Coordinates of C-alpha atoms and ligand atoms in Angstrom, one line a residue:
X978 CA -49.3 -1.9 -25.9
X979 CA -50.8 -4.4 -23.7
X980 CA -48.7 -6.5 -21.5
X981 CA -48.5 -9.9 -22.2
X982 CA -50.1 -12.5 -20.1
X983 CA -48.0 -16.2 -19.1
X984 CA -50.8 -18.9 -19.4
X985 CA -51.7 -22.0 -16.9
X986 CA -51.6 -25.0 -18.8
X987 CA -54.6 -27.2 -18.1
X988 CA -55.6 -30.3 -19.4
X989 CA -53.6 -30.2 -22.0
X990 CA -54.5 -26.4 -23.0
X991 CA -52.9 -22.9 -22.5
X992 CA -55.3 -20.9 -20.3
X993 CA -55.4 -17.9 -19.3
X994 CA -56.5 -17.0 -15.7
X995 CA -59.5 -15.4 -14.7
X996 CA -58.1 -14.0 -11.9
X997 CA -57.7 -10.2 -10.4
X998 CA -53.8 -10.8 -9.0
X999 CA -51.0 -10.1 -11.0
X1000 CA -47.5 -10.5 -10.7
X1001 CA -45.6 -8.0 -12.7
X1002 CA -42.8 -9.8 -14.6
X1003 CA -39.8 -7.6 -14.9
X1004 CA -35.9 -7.9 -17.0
X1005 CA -33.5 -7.5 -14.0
X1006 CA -31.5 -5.9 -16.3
X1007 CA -33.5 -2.8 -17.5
X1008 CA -36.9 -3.5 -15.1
X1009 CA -38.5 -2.8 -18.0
X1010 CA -42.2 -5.2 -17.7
X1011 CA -42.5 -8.2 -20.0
X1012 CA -45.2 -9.8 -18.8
X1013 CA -47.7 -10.7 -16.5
X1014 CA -47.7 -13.9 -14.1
X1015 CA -51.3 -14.7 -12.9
X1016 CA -51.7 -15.5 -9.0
X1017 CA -53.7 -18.9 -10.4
X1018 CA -57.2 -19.5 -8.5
X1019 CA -58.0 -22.3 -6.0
X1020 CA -60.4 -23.1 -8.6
X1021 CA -58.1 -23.4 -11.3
X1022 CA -55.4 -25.3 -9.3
X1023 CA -58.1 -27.7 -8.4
X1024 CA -59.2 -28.1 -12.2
X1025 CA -55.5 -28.7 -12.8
X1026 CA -55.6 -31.2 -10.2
X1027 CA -58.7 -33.0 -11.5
X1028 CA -57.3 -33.2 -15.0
X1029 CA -53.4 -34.5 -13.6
X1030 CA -55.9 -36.8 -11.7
X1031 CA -58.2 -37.9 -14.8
X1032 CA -55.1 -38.5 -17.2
X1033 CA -53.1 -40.8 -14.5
X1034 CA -55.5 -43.7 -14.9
X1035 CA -54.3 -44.3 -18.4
X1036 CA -51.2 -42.8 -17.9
X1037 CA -50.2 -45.0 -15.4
X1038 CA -50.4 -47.9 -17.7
X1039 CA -49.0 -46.7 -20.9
X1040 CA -45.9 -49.0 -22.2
X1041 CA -42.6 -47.7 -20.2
X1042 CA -41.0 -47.3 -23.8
X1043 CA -44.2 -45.5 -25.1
X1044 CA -43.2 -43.1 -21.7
X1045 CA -39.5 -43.5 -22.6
X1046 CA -39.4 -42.2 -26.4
X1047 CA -41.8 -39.2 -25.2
X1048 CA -38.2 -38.1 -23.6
X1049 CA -35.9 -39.3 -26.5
X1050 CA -38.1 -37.1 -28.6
X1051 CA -37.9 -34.3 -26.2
X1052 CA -34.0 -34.1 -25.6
X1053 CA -33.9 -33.3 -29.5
X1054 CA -36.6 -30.4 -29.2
X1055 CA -34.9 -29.1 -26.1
X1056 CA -31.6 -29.4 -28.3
X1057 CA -33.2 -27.5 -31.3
X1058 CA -34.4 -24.8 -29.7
X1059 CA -31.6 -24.3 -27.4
X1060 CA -30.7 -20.6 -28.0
X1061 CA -34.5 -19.4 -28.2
X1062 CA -35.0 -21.1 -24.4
X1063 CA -31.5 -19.5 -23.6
X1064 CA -32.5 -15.7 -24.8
X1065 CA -35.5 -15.8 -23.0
X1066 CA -34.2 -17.7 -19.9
X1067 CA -31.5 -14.2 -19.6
X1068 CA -34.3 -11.5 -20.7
X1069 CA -36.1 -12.8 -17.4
X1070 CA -33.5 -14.1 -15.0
X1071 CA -30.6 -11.6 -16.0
X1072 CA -27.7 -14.3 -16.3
X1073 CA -25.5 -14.1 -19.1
X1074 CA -26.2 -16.1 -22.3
X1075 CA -23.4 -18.7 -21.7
X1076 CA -24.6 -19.4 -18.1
X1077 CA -28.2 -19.9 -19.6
X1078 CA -27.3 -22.8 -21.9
X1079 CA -25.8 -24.4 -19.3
X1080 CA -28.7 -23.9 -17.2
X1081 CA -30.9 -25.3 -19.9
X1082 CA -28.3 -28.0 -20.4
X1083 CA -28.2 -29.2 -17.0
X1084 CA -31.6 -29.7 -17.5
X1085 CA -31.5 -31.8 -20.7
X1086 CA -29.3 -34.2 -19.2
X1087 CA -32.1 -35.1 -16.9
X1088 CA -34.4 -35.4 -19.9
X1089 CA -31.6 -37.8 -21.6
X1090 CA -31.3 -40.0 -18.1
X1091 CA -35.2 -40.1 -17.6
X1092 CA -35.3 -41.4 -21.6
X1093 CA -33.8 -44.6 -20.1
X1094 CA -36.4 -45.1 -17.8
X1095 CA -36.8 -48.8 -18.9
X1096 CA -33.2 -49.8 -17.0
X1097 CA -34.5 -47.4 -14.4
X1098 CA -37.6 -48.6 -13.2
X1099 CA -36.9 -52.3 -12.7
X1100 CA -38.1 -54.1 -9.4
X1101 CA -36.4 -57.2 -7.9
X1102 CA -37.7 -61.2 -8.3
X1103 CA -36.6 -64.0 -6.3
X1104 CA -38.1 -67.5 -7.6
X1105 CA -38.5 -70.0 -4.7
X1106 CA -38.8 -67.7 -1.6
X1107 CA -40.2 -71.0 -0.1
X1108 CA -40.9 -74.0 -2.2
X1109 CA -43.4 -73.0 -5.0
X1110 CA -43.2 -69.2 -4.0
X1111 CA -41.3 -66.5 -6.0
X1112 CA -41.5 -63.0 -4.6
X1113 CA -40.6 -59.5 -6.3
X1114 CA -41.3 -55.9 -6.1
X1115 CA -43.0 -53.4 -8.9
X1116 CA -42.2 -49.7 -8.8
X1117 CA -45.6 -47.8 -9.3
X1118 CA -46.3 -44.6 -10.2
X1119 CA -47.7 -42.4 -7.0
X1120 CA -50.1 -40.4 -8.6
X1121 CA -50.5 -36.8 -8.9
X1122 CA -47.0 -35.1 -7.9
X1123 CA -46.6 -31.6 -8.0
X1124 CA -43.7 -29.8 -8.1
X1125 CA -42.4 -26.3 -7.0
X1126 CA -39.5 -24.7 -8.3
X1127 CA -37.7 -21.4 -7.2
X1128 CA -35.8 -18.0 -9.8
X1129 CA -32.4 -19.2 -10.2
X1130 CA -32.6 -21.8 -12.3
X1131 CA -35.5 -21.7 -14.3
X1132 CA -35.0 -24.4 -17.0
X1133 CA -32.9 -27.0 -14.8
X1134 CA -34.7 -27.2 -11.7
X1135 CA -38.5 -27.6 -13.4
X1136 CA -36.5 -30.3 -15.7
X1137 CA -35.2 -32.0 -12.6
X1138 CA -38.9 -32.9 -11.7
X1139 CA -41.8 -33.2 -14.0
X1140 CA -39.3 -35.5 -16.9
X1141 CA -38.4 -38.5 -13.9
X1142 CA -42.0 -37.8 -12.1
X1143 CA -43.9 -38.4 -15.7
X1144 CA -41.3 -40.9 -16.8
X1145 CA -42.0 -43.4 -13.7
X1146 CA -45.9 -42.9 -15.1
X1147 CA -46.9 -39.9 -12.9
X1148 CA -49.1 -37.2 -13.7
X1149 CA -47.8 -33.9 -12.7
X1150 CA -48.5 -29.9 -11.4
X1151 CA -45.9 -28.0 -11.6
X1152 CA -45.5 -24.3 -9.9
X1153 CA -42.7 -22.5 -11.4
X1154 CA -41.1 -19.5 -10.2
X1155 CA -43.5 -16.4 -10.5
X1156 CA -40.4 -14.2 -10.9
X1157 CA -39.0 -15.7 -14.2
X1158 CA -42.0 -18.5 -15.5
X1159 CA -41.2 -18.0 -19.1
X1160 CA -38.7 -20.1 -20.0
X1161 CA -40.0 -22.8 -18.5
X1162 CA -43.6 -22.6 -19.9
X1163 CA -41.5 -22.7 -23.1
X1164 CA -39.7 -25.9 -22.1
X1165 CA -43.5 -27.2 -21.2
X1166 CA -44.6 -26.5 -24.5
X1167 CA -42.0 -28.3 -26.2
X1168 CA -42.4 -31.5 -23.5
X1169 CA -46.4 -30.9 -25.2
X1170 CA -44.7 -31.2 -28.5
X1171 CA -43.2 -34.5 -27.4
X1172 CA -45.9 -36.3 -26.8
X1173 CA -46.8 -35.7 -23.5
X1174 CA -50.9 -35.9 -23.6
X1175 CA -53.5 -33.6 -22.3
X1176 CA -53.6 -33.9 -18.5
X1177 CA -50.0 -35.6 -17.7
X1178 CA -48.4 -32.4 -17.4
X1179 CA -50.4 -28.8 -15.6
X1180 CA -48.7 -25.6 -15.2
X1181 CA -50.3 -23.5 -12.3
X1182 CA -48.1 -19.9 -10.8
X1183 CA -48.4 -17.6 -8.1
X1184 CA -46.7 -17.5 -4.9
X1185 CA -47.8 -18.6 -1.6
X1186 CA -51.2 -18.8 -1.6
X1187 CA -50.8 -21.9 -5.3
X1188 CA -48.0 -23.2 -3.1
X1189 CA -50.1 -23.7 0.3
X1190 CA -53.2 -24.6 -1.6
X1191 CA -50.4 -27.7 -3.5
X1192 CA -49.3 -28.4 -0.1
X1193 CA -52.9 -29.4 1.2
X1194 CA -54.6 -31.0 -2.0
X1195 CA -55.6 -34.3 -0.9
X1196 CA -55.2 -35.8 -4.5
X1197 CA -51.3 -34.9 -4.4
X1198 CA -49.5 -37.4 -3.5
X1199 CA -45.9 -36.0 -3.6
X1200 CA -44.2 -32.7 -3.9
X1201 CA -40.8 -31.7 -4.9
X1202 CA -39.2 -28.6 -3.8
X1203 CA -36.5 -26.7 -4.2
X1204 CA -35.9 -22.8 -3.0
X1205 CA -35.0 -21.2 0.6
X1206 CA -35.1 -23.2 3.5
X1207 CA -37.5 -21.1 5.1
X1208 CA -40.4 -21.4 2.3
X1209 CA -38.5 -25.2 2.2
X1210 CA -38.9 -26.2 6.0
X1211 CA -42.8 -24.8 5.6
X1212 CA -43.9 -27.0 2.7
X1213 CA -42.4 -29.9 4.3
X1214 CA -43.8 -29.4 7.6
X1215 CA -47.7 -28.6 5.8
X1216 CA -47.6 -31.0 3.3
X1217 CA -46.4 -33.9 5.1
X1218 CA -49.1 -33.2 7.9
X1219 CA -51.5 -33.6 5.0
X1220 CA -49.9 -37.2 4.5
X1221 CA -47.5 -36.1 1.2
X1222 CA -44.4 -37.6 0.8
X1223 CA -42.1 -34.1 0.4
X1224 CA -38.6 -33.5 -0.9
X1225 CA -37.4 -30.1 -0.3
X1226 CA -33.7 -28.9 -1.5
X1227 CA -33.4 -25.6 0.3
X1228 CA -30.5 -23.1 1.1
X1229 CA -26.6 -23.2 1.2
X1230 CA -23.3 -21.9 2.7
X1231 CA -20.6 -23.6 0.5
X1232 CA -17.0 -23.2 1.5
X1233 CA -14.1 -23.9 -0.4
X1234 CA -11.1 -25.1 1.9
X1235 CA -7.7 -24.0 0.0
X1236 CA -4.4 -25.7 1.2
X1237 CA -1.3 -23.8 0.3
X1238 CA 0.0 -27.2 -1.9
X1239 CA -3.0 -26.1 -4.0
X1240 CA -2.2 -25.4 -7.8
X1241 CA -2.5 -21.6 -7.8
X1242 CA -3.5 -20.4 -10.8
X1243 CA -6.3 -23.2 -11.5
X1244 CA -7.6 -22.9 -8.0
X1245 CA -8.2 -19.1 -8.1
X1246 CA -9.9 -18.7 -11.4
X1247 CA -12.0 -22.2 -10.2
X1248 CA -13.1 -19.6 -7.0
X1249 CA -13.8 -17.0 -8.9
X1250 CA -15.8 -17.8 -11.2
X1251 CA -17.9 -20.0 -8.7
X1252 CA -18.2 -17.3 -5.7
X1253 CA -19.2 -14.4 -8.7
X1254 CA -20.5 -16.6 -11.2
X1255 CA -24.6 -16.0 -11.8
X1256 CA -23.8 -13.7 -9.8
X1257 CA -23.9 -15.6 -7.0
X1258 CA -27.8 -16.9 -7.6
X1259 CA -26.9 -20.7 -7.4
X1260 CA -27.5 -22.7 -4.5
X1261 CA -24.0 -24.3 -4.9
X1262 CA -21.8 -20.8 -4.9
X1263 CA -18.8 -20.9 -3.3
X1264 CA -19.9 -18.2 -1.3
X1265 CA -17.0 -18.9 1.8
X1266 CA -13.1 -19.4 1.1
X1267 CA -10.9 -20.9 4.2
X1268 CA -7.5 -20.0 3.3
X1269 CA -5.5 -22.8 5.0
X1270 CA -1.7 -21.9 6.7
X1271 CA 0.8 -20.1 4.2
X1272 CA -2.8 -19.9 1.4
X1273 CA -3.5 -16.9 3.7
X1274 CA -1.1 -14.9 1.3
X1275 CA -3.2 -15.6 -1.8
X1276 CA -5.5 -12.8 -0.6
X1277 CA -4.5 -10.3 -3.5
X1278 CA -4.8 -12.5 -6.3
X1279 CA -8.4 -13.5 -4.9
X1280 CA -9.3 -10.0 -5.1
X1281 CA -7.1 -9.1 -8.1
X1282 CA -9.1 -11.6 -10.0
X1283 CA -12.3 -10.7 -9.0
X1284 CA -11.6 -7.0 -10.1
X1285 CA -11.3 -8.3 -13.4
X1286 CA -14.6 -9.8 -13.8
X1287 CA -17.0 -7.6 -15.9
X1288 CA -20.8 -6.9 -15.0
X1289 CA -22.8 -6.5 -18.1
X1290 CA -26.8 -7.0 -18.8
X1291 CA -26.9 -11.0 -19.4
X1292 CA -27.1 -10.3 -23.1
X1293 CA -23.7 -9.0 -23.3
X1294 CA -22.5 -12.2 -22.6
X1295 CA -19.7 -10.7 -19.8
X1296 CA -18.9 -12.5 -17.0
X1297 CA -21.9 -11.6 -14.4
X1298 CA -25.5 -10.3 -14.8
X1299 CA -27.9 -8.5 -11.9
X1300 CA -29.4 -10.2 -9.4
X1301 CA -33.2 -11.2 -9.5
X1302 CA -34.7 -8.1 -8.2
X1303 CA -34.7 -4.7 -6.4
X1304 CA -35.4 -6.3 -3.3
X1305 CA -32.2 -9.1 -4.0
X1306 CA -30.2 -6.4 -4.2
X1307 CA -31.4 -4.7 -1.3
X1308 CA -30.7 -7.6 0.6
X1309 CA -27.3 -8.5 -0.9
X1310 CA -26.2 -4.8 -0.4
X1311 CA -27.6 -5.1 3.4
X1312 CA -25.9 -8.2 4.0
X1313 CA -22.5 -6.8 2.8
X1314 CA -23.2 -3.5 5.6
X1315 CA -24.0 -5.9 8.1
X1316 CA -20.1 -7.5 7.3
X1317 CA -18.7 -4.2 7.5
X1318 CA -20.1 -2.9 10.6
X1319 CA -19.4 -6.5 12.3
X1320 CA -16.2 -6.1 11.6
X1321 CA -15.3 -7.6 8.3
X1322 CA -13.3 -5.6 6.1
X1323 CA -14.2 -4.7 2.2
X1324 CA -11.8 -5.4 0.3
X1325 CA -13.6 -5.1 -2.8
X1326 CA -17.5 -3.2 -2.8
X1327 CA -19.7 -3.9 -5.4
X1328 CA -22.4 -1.5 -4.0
X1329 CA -23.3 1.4 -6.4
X1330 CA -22.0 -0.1 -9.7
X1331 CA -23.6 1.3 -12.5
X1332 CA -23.7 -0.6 -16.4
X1333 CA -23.6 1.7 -19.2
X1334 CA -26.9 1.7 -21.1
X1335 CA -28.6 -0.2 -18.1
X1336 CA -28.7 2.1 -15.0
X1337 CA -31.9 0.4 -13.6
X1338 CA -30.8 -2.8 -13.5
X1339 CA -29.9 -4.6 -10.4
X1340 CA -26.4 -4.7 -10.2
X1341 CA -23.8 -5.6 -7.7
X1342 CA -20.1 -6.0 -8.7
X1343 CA -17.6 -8.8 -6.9
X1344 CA -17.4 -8.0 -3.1
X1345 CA -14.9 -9.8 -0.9
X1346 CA -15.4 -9.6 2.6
X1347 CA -11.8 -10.0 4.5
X1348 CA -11.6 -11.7 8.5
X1349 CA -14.9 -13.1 8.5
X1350 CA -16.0 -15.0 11.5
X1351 CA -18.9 -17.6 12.1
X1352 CA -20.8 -15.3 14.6
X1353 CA -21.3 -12.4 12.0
X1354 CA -24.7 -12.1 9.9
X1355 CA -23.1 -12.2 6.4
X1356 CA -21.8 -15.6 7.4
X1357 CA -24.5 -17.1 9.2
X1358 CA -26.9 -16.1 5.8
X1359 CA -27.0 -17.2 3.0
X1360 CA -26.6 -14.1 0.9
X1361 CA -27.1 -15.3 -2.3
X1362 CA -25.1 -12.3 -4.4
X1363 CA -21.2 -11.9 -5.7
X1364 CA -19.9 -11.9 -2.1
X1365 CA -17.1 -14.0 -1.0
X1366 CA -16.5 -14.3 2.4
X1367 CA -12.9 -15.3 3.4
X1368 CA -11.8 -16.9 6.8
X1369 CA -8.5 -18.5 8.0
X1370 CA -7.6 -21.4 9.4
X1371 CA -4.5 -23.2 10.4
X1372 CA -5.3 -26.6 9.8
X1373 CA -6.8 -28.9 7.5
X1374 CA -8.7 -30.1 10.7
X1375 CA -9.9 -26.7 11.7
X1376 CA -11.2 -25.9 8.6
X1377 CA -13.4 -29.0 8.8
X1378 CA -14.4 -28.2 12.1
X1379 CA -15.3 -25.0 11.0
X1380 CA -17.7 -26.1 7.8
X1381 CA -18.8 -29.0 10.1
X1382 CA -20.4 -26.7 12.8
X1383 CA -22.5 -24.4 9.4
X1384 CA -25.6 -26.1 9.8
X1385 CA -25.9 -26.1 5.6
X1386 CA -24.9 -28.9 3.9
X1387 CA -24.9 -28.7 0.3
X1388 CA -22.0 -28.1 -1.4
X1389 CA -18.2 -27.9 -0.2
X1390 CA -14.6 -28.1 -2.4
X1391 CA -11.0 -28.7 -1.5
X1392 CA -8.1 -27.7 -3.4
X1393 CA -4.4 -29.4 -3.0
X1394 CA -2.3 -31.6 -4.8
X1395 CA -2.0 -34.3 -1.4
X1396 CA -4.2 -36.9 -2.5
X1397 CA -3.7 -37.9 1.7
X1398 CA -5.6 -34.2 2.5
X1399 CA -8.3 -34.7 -0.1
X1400 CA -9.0 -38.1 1.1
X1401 CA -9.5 -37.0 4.9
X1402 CA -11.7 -34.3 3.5
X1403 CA -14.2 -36.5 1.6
X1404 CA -14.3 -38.8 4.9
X1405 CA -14.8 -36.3 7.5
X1406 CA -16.9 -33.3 5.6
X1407 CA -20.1 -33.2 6.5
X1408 CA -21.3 -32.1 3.5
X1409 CA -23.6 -33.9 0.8
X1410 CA -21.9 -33.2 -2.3
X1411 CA -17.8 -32.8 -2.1
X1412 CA -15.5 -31.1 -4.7
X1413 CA -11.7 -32.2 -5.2
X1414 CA -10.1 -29.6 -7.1
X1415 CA -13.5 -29.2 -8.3
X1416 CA -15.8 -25.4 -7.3
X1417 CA -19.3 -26.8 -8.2
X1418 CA -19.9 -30.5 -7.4
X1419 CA -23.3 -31.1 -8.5
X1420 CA -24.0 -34.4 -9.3
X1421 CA -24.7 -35.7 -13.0
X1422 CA -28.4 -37.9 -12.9
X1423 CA -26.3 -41.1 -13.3
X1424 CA -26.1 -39.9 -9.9
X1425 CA -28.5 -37.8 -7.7
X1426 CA -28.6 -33.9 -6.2
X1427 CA -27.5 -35.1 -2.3
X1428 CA -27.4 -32.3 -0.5
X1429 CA -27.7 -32.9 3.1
X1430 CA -28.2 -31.3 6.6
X1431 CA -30.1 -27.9 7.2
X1432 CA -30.4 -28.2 3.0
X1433 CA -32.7 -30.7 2.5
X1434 CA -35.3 -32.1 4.2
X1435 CA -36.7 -35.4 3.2
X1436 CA -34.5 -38.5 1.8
X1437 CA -34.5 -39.1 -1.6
X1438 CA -32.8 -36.6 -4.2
X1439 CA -35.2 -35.4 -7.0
X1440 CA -33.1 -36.9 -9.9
X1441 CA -31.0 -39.9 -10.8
X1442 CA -32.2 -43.1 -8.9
X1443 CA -33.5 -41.6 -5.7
X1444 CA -36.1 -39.8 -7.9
X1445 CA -36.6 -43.2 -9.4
X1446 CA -37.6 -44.6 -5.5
X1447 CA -39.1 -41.2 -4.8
X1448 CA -41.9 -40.7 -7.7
X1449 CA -42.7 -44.5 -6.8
X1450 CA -44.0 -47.0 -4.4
X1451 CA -42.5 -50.5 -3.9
X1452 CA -45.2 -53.0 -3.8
X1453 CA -43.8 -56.8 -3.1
X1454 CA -46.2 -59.4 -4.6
X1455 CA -45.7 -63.1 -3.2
X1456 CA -46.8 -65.3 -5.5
X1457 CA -47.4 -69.5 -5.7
X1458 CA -47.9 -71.1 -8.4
X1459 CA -48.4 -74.9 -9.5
X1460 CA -48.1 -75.7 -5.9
X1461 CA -50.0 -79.6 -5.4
X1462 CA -48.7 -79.0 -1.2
X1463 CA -52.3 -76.1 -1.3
X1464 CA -54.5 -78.5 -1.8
X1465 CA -53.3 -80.4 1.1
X1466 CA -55.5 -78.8 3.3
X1467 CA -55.4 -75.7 5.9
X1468 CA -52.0 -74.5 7.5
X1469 CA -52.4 -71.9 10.2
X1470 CA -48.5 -71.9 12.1
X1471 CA -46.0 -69.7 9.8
X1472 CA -43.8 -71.5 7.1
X1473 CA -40.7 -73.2 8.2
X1474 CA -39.3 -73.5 5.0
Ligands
NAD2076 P1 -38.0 -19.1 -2.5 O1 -38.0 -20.1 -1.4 O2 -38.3 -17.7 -2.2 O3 -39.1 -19.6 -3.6 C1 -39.2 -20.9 -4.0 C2 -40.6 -21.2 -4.3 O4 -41.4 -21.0 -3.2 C3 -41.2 -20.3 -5.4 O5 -41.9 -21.1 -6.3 C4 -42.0 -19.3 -4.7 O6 -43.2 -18.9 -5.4 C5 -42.5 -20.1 -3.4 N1 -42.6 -19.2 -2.2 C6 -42.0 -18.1 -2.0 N2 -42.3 -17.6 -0.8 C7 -43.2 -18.4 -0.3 C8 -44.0 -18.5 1.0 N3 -43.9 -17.5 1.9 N4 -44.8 -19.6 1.2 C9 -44.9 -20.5 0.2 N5 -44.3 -20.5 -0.9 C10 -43.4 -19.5 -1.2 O7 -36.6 -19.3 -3.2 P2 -36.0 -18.4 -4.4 O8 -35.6 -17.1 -3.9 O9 -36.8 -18.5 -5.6 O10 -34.7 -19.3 -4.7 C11 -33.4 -19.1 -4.1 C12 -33.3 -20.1 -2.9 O11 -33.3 -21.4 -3.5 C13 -31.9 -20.0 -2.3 O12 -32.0 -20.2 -0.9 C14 -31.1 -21.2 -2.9 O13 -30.1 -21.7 -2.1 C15 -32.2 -22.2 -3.0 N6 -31.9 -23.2 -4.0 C16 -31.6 -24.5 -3.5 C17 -31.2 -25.5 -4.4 C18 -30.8 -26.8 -3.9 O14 -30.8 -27.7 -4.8 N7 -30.5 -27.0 -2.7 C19 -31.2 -25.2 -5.8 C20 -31.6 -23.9 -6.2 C21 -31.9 -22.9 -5.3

């Protein structure tokens, strides 16, 4: 049987490559092959280019509600077709079902918000600036923007991009993940099935020869990232020396601060299932706990609770899946010897655990990491498995100066019932996205993704308003009209009045 093959789309069309490089596509669950990812050629990504370029001049000045219903229409498809995009979303990225639908739903909402692009897009107009004069800004489109997306969330993050870019009358490349490009080719079909025409949207893959060749095309005007902060801090380095304007939301280390006044019960299962959740693959795991003063005795019930989590193939629909690959694993199960032999003690290993019916897959249970300290390497990486690292503190105010000094700033949660505690942490974290009693703070698109610090370069977020601002450019017109003082004859001081 031949291996399928995942098509660029071009121009409106599903192509295949003509290239010799493949990327092997493989379930984390079973490695088992399902398809083939093509490294895309420097001549196709330049044909995609030319055809994003080709379909912005009309593009750019289609109706906003012509742009708008595109999206209404799309929300419903997305909808309909919700547990097709979710079954293959787990066959290629190994999270459980449940987890996928929320991954494709996160996305949706974006879709939703970028259907209201009319109240979105709006400029400002002041009449009378100067006697005769009004003045007011337009929001245009850019241009080509391309956008580059990493494994872990393979619906959500693409649909945090190309929806607002193409919304705000953009023309778009997107590079999706080569580990898991499926579901989101599928997504891309359906945005076809919208109404998106032939050129507005471009699928290219590969790795880092598509996203160095996106980084330098001198008819992209803007790139969005999101992945690691080392593939992160390149792009926006290269690409802004080529004269882009670059977003790049890049790696975490979240901690969650836990004050003994913290409801218990609700406050444990919230860690749980956000340090172990995805297995850890989400750029806003709770991946540190600080146990505050008497909290320190809540130790046992962290681990108690994490024992009772159950790895399963994402099918199963259990609480965790495997990580991405072989080589995640590696790393996860590398980071987690590091701990030990610096000192940290396992409380709970998830090395070696073995699923019933799926012995290849790429498995690691809960681990909890016990004394951890800022100098050792499983804190100072971002490990991006089930690991929980736990640290003490005595003090509200140590804890913040602990989180403070991480040079991440993504994500961060407090738990306590003193509304005086949760107040000093939102004011003195700093961290770009803050939970109260709350694991996983990311923000809805009413609002925008603002993580900050050593997580994101650039200053705009890629959804919600600052994608509005990002994907455009303010032009101010100043404009006089009926004005009998022009014909007066030449003026050359400035206006006073
Ligand atoms: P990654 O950086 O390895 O890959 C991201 C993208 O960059 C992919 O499309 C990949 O093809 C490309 N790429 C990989 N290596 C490259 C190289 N050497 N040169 C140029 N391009 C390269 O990230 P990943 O492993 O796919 O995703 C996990 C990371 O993403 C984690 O660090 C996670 O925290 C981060 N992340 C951040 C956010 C956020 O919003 N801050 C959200 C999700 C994931």
């Amino acid at each position: 049987m031949t291996t399928q093959t995942v098509k660029q789309l071009i121009n409106g069309e599903f192509v295949e490559s003509t290239t010799s490089e493949w990327i092997e596509l493989t379930n984390p669950a079973t490695q088992e092959v399902i398809a083939k990812v093509p490294q895309t050629t420097s001549d196709e990504i330049n044909q995609a280019v030319a055809a994003a370029a080709e379909a912005f001049k009309t593009w750019r000045k289609t109706p906003i509600n012509t742009r708008s219903r595109i999206f209404l229409k799309y929300q419903q498809l997305i909808r309909d077709n919700m547990d097709e995009l979710a079954a293959m979303l787990t066959e290629e990225q190994g999270k459980t079902l449940a987890d996928a639908k929320g991954d494709v739903f996160r996305g949706l909402e974006v879709v939703e918000h970028a259907s209201g692009i009319g109240n979105l897009q709006q400029g400002a107009f002041i009449e009378n600036v100067a006697t005769g004069v009004d003045m007011y800004n337009i929001q245009q489109p850019l241009g080509v923007c391309a956008g580059i997306t990493p494994f872990n969330f393979p619906a959500m993050i693409p649909l945090w991009m190309f929806p607002m870019a193409i919304a705000t009358g953009n023309t778009f490349v997107l590079k999706p993940s080569e580990q898991n490009p499926m579901v989101t080719m599928r997504l891309v079909e359906l945005a076809l099935e919208a109404g998106i025409p032939k050129g507005v949207l471009n699928v290219v893959h590969g790795g880092k020869d598509t996203v160095d060749a996106i980084c330098d095309h001198p008819d992209i005007k803007a790139i969005s990232f999101v992945g690691s902060t080392a593939v992160g801090t390149h792009v926006y380095n290269r690409a802004s020396q080529a004269g882009k304007r670059v977003q790049c939301m890049m790696g975490a280390k979240n901690h969650a601060v836990i004050l003994p006044d913290a409801n218990k019960e609700q406050c444990l299962n919230q860690l749980a299932g956000a340090a172990f959740g995805a297995a850890g693959q989400r750029c806003m795991a709770l991946s540190v706990v600080i146990l505050v003063g008497e909290a320190k005795n809540w130790v046992g019930d962290i681990v108690e609770r994490a024992k009772k989590l159950v790895v399963a193939a994402g099918k199963d629909d259990k609480d965790l899946g495997p990580v991405i690959s072989k080589a995640a694993k590696a790393r996860v199960e590398r980071l987690i010897q590091a701990g030990a032999d610096e000192g940290a003690q396992v409380l709970l290993d998830g090395r070696g655990i073995k699923v019933e019916g799926f012995e290849n897959g790429n498995f690691v249970g809960p681990t909890i990491l016990d004394n951890v300290t800022t100098d050792m390497t499983c804190y100072k990486e971002e490990i991006f498995g089930p690991v929980l690292d736990i640290m003490y503190a005595d003090s509200l105010d140590e804890a913040i100066a602990i989180i403070n000094a991480n040079p991440n700033g993504n994500g961060t949660a407090i738990f306590t019932q003193s509304g005086a505690a949760a107040h000093k942490f939102q004011q003195d974290i700093d961290v770009g996205q803050v939970g109260i009693n709350l694991p996983i703070p990311v923000p809805l698109p009413m609002f925008s993704f603002t993580g900050s610090r050593a997580s994101k370069l650039g200053d705009l977020g890629p959804y919600g308003k600052q994608a509005v601002q990002f994907y455009t450019q303010t032009k101010t017109v100043t404009a006089r009209w009926f004005d009998d003082e022009a014909s007066k004859g030449v003026n050359t001081t400035i206006s006073l009045k």
